Coordinates of C-alpha atoms in Angstrom, one line a residue:
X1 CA -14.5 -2.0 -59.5
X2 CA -15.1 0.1 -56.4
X3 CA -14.1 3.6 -56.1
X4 CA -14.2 6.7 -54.5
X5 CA -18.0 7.2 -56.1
X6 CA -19.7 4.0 -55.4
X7 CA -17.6 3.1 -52.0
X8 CA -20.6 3.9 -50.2
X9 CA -23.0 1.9 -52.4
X10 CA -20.5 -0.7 -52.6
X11 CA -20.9 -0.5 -48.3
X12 CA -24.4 -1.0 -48.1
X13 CA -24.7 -3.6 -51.0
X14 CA -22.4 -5.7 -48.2
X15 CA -24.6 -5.2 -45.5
X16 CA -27.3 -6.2 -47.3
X17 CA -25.5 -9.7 -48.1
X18 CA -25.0 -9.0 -51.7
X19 CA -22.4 -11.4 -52.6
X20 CA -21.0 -9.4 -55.8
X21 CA -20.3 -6.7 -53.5
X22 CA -18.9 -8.6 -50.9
X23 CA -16.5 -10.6 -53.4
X24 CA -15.5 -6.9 -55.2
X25 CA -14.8 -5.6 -51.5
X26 CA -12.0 -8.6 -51.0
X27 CA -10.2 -7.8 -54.3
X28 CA -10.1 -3.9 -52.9
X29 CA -8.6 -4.9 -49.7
X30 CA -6.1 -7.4 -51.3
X31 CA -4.9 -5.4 -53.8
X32 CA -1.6 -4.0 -53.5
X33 CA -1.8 -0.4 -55.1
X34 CA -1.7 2.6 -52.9
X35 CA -4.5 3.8 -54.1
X36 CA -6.5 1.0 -53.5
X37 CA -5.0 0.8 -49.7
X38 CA -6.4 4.0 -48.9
X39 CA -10.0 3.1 -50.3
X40 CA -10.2 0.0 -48.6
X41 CA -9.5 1.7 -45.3
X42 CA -12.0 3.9 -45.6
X43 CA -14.2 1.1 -46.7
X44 CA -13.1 -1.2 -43.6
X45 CA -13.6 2.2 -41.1
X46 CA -17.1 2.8 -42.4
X47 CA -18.0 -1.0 -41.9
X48 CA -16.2 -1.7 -38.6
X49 CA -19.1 -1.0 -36.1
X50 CA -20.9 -3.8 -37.6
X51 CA -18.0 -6.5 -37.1
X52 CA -17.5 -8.9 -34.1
X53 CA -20.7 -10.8 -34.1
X54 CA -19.4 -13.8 -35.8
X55 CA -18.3 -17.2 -34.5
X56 CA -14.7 -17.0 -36.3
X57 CA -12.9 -20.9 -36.7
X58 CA -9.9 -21.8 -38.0
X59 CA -9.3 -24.8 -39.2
X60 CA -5.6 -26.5 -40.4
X61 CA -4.8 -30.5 -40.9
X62 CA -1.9 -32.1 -43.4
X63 CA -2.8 -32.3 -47.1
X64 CA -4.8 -35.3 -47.3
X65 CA -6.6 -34.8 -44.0
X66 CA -9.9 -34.1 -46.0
X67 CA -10.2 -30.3 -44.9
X68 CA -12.5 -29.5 -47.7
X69 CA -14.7 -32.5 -47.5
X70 CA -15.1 -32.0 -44.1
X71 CA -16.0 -28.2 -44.8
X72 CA -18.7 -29.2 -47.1
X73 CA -20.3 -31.5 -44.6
X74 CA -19.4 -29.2 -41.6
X75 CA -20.5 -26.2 -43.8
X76 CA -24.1 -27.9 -44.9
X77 CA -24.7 -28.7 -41.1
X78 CA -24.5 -25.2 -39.9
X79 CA -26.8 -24.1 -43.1
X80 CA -29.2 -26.8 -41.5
X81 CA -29.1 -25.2 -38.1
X82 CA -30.0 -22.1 -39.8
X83 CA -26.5 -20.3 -40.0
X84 CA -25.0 -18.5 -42.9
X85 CA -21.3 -19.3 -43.5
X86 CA -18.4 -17.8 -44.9
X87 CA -15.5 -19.9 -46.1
X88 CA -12.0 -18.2 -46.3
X89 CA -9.7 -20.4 -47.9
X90 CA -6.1 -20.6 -48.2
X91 CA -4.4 -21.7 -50.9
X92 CA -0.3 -22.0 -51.4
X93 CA 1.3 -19.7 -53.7
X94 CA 3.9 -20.6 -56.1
X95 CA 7.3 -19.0 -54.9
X96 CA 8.2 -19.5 -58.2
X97 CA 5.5 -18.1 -60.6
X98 CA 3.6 -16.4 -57.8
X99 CA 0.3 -17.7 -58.6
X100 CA -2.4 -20.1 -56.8
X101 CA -4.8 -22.9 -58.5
X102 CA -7.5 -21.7 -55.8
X103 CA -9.5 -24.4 -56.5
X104 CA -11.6 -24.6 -53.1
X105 CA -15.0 -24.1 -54.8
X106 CA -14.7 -27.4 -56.8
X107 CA -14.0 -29.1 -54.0
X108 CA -17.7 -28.1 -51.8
X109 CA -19.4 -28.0 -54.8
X110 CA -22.4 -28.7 -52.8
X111 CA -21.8 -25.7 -50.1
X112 CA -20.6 -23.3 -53.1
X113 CA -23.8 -23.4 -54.1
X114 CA -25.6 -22.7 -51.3
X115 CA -27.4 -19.4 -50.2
X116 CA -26.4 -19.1 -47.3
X117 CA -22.6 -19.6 -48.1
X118 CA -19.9 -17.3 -49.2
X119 CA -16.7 -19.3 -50.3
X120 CA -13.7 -17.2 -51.2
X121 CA -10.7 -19.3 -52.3
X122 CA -7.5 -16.3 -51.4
X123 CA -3.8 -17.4 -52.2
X124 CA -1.4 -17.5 -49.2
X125 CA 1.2 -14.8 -51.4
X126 CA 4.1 -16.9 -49.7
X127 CA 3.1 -15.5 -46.6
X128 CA 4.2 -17.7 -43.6
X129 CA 2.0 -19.2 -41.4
X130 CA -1.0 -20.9 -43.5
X131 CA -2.6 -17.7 -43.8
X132 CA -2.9 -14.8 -46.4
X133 CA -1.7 -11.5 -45.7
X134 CA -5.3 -10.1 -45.4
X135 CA -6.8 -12.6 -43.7
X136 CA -7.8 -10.8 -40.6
X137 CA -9.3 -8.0 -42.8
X138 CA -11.2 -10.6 -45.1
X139 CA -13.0 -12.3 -41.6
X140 CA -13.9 -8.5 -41.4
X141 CA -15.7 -7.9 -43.9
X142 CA -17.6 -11.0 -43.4
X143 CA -19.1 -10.4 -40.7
X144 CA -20.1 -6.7 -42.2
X145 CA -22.1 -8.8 -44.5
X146 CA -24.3 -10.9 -41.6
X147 CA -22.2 -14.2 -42.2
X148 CA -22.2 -15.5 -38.5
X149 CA -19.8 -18.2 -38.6
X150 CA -16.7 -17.5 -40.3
X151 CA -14.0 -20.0 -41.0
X152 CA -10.9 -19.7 -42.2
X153 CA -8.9 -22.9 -43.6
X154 CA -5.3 -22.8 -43.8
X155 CA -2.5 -24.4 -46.7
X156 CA -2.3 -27.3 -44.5
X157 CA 1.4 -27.6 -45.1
X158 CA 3.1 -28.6 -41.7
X159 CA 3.5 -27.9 -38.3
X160 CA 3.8 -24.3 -38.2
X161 CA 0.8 -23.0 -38.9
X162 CA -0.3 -21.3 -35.8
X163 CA -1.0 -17.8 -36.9
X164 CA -4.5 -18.3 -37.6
X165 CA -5.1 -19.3 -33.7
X166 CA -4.1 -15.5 -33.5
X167 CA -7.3 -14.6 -35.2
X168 CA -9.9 -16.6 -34.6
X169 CA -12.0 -17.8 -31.7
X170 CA -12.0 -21.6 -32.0
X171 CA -8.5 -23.4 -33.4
X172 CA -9.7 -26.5 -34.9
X173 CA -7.0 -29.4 -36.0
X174 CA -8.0 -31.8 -38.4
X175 CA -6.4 -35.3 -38.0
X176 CA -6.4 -38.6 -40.0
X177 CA -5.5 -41.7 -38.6
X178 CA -2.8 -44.9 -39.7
X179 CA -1.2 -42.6 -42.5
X180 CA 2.0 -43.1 -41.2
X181 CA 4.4 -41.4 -38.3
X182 CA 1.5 -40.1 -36.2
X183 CA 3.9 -38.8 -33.8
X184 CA 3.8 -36.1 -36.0
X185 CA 0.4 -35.5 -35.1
X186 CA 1.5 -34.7 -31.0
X187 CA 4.1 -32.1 -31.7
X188 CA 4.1 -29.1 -30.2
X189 CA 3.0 -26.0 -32.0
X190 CA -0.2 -26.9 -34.0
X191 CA -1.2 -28.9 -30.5
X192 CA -0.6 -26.6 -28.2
X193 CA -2.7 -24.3 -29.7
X194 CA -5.8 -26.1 -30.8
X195 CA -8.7 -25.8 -29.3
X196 CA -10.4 -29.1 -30.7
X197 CA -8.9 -32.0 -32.7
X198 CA -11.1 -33.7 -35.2
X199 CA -10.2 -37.0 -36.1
X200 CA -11.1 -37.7 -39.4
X201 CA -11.9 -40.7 -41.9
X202 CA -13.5 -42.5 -39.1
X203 CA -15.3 -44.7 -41.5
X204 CA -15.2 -48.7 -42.5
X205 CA -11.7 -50.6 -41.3
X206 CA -10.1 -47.7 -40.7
X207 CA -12.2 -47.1 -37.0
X208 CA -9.7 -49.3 -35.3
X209 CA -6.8 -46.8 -36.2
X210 CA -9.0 -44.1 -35.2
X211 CA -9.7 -45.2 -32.2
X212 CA -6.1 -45.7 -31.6
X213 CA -5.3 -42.5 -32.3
X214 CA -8.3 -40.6 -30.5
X215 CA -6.4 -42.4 -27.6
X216 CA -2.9 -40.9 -28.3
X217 CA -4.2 -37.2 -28.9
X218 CA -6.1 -37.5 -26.0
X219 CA -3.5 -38.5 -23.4
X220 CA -0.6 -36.0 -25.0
X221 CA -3.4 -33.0 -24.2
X222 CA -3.9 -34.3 -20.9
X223 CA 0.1 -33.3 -20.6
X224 CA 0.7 -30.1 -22.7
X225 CA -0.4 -27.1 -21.2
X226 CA -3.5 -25.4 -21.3
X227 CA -4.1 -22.7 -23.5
X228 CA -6.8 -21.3 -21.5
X229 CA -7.3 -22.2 -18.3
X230 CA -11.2 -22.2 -18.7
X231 CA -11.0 -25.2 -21.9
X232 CA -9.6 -28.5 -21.9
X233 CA -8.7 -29.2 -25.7
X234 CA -11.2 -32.3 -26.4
X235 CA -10.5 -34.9 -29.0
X236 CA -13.6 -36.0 -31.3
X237 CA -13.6 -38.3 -34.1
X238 CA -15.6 -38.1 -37.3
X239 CA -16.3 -39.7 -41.0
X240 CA -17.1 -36.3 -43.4
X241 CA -17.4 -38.5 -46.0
X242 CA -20.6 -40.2 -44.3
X243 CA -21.5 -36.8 -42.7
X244 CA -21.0 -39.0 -39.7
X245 CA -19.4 -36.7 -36.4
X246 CA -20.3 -33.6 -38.0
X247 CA -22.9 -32.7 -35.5
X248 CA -21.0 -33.1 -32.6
X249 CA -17.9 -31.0 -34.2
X250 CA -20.6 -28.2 -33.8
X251 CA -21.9 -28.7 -30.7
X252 CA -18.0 -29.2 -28.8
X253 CA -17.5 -25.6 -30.8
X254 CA -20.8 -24.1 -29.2
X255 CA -19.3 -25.3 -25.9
X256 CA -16.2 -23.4 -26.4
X257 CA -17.6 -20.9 -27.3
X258 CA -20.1 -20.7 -24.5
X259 CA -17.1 -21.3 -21.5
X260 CA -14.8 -18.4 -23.3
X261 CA -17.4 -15.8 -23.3
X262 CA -19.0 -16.9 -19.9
X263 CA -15.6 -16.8 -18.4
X264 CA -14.9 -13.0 -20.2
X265 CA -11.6 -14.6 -22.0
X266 CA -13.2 -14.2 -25.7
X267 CA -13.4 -10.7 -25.0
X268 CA -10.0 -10.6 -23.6
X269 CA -9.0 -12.8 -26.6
X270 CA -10.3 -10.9 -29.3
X271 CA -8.4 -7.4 -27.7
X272 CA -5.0 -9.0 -27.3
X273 CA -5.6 -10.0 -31.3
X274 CA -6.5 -6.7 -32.3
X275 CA -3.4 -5.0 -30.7
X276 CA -1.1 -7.8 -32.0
X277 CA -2.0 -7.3 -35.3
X278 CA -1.8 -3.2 -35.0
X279 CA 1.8 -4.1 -33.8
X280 CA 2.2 -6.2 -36.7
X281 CA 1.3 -3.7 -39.3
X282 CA 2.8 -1.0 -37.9
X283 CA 6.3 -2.8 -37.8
X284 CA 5.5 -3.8 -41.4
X285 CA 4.6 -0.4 -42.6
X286 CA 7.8 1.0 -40.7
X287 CA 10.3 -1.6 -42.9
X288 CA 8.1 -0.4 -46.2
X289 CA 8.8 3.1 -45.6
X290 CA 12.6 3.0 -44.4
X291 CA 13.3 1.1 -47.4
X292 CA 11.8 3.5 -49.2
X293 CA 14.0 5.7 -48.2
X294 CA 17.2 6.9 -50.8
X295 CA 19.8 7.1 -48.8
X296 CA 18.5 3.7 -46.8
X297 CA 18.5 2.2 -50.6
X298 CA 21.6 3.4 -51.2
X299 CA 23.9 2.5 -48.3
X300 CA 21.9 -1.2 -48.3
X301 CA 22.9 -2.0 -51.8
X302 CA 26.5 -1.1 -51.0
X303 CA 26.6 -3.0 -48.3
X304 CA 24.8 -6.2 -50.5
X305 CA 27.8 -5.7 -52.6
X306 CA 30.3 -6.6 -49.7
X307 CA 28.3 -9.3 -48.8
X308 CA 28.4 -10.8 -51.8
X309 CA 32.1 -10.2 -52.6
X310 CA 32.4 -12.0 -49.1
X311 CA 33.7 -8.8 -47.1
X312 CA 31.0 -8.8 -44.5
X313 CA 29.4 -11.2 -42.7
X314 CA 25.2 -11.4 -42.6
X315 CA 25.4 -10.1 -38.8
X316 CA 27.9 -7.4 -39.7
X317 CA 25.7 -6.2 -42.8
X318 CA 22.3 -6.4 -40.3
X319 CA 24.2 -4.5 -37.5
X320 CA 25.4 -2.3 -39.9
X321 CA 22.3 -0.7 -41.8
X322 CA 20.2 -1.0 -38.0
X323 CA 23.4 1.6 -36.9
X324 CA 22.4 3.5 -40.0
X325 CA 19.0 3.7 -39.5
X326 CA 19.3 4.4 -36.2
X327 CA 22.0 7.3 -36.5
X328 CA 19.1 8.9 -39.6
X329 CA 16.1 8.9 -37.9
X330 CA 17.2 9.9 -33.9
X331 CA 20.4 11.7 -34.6

């Protein structure tokens, strides 16, 4: 385990590649003791200079959408073009038990095994939005440890997983056609924030319902609005199973990626991440340490009592400890 002793060891081990190192590094920074929070900021602060030189995706479809087969093929491609990639993957927690099968590696068997691959199956911790709470500091370390395409896949659970597009450079939405209401597929949210949309499965009798639906996606981006006004959102179609498409996924990323930097908006991108997920942790650090607080403790539990016993209302008993907070700290 990494400590205070061998944090610088444990530092240059990661830039060296050393997988061992990088995979101890991620336990650090998603551990939940204070101690270890302390130590992984330091760890993160010393590594920090050497960040920011990775292609960072993110990549999101409904269960059943073939995420993972498509990562192995996607994954093996990039190896082939002489890339090393790192694989964040996000797996649901149980909101019962807490706990996560993480069983990503079974499934790219082929890319797990691979060199030039890092795979590093996290669980989601219940946290909203497809995404692990450490996400952005996992893609981090990463790219301290030369992986230049990082890509993070999400639960893959609905239409609400955006927050990843607030970390990454390219938002990728994987798509399967003639599975039922694929009106679902054109909502807003996931759409109006992706960046590319991969049809998937586009293999044997199923083409015809692909093409179909490469159609439908294409015209409803035509409509929404741009997310950048330098990229129009393109729709491609693709079999992972037959490694069929995989290619061209790659090289309408490489676009992207070309037009956002040419056009200065990556940079711009990346800064308006960075402070948005300062702001993030500082309002999530605030909460932990009023609640901390005895006398915040205190006057909440009395006033979950009333609430329970029906003598406040759920806006009276937020209005209530804000006034209290409020009257502690600037009074």
């Amino acid at each position: 385990m990494i400590d205070s002793r061998n944090l610088e060891d444990c530092q240059q081990r990661i830039r060296q590649g050393d997988r061992a190192a990088l995979a101890q590094a991620m336990t650090l920074i998603e551990s939940k003791l204070p101690a270890h929070r302390a130590l992984s900021a330091q760890l993160l602060d010393r590594l920090m200079p050497h960040t920011g030189n990775a292609k960072r995706l993110g990549i999101t479809g409904t269960p059943g959408a073939g995420k993972s087969t498509f990562l192995e093929a996607f994954g093996g491609t990039l190896i082939a073009h002489g890339h090393r990639v790192a694989v964040i993957a996000v797996d649901p927690s149980s909101p019962i038990s807490g706990g996560s099968i993480l069983g990503d590696k079974n499934r790219m068997l082929n890319l797990s095994r691979s060199d030039q691959a890092f795979i590093r199956p996290v669980p989601s911790s219940c946290h909203l939005g497809g995404i692990s709470p450490r996400t952005r500091e996992l893609i981090l370390l990463c790219e301290a440890a030369n992986y230049d395409v990082v890509i993070v896949e999400t639960v893959g659970v609905g239409q609400s997983e955006t927050e990843v597009a607030e970390m990454v450079d390219c938002f990728i939405s994987l798509q399967i056609a003639g599975a039922g209401d694929d009106l679902q597929g054109i909502k807003k949210g996931i759409m109006e924030m992706a960046d590319l949309v991969i049809i998937n499965k586009d293999d044997g009798d199923n083409h015809g319902n692909v093409e179909i639906a490469r159609h439908m996606y294409h015209s409803a981006l035509q409509i929404i609005r741009r997310k950048y006004p330098v990229w129009q959102p393109q729709v491609l179609t693709c079999s992972a199973l037959k490694k069929r498409g995989i290619n061209e996924v790659w090289q309408a990323v490489l676009a992207f990626w070309q037009v956002m930097s040419a056009s200065g908006q990556l940079t711009t991108l990346r800064q308006q991440q960075s402070l948005g997920w300062v702001r993030r942790q500082i309002e999530e650090n605030a909460l932990t340490t009023l609640f901390a607080r005895p006398d915040v403790q205190l006057h909440y539990q009395r006033l979950e009592h009333m609430l329970l016993s029906k003598q406040l209302s759920p806006r009276a008993c937020v209005n209530d400890i804000t006034d209290f907070i409020t009257h502690k700290i600037f009074n």
